[in-house]
Amino acid sequence: LDKQSKTYPLGYTVEVNHDGIQGAYNFSPEYVRTLPPEVQTQLLDYYNVPYRVFGDRFQRIAVLGSGGGNDVAAALRHNVQSVDAVEIDPGIIEIGKRYHAERPYQSSRVHIINGDARTFLREQGGPSPAAITDSGYDMIVFGALDSHAVFSSMSSVRIDNYVYTVESFSEALKRLNNRGILAVTFYCYKEWQLERVYNALWKANGPKPVVVHSLGAGSNNLVMFAGPGADRQTLLAHPYVQAQNAENMTGRGTVEPTTDDWPFLYLRERGFPLNYGYMLVLILGFSYIAVSRGAQIASSKFDGVMFLLGVGFMLLETKVLAKTALLAGATWIVNTFVISAVLAMILLANTAVMRGWFTKPRWAFAGLFVSVLLDWVVKLNSVSLVAQPALNLALTLVLLALPLFFASIVFADCYGSVPEASVALGYNLLGAMVGGVLEY
């Protein structure tokens, strides 16, 4: 909008539940020159910030969370010769191909990778032809990955949480050449959110990163620079950095950074949100009433084994989902493989019981504890068992799901000897509800 409230079509915005999460905008110099100055100042300039600071020296870059193609289009405008565009949602890629006015995804210089950003970093730079010969990227751009919506503090682990951890930034730094930089775009609602990401980048980088406003002083749209090519003293002397410096928003390193072991980007401090607590207590109460009436467990002896099997099953299934997502990406395809592996283990366990392969339950209990301890000691999602990625993922998934095989054998044996099947199943279902609460 200009002063006369006249509108200018910049492109398209994708909204989900009235929340804008992606866009495909025309920021080409030819079009921008046709806009009034007051409209030009409202444009999302963070796509251009790395080039305003470092110039057109980048030849090969990666864009994590390429979305509708705005970061990619900016790279092409600044003469980047090879762009690895990583986007997890194929629908968003299609929107970029169809609606972006600059048509960045149609360029021969762009290599589209439909996958998870964290997995891309772990796989040593992805499958683009340039990755075979080049020693590293000139720049890796962390775009506005996923939706930075205010509901995030009250949601479960999201796909962007594992991208903004110390380990993720460390992996990205390893993908750079000796003059490479990380350019991390971030929008914060509260300053401590920026501090969290900034501190994670700082811890991974070593030297203190530089952060600038991308829409003028006072805005919460920011870009952080780190890496061997982002010398702090040199950058602080740059006119753009001096004019847009946002270091006053980063605090003194007191906000705990996110790690793979604690990836809660929008949770202010370690603890349990009371908003969740009220609802979960209510759910547990209704669950107990429903199970006690349906299975009459209130008047029966407490079945601790069946109850704990229900608790453990939910926690193990959640752990397998979370660890596999960290290893292979938080996509529906990955979740499909995880759930299939869980069901396969249960089916295999039932087959083993029916054919009498496990006649002594204590061996199944032993296998359950050993398989759980194996992952606790080895941390299966952080090591490579074999060199081939697909085979490594398959083996890791089998080992992560193995406790469910032994737990299913224990369940079948215990369930077959209970005096009242409905009561045992009631305690198992109640345990599953408690396990679901403990997951949160």
PDB file of C-alpha atoms in Angstrom, residues 52 72 166 172 193:
ATOM      1  CA  ARG A  52      24.114  -6.135   0.479  1.00  0.00           C
ATOM      2  CA  VAL A  72      16.427 -18.641  -4.664  1.00  0.00           C
ATOM      3  CA  VAL A 166      23.604 -26.217  18.226  1.00  0.00           C
ATOM      4  CA  ALA A 172      25.942 -26.554   8.528  1.00  0.00           C
ATOM      5  CA  GLN A 193      13.419 -16.191  21.111  1.00  0.00           C
TER       6      GLN A 193
END
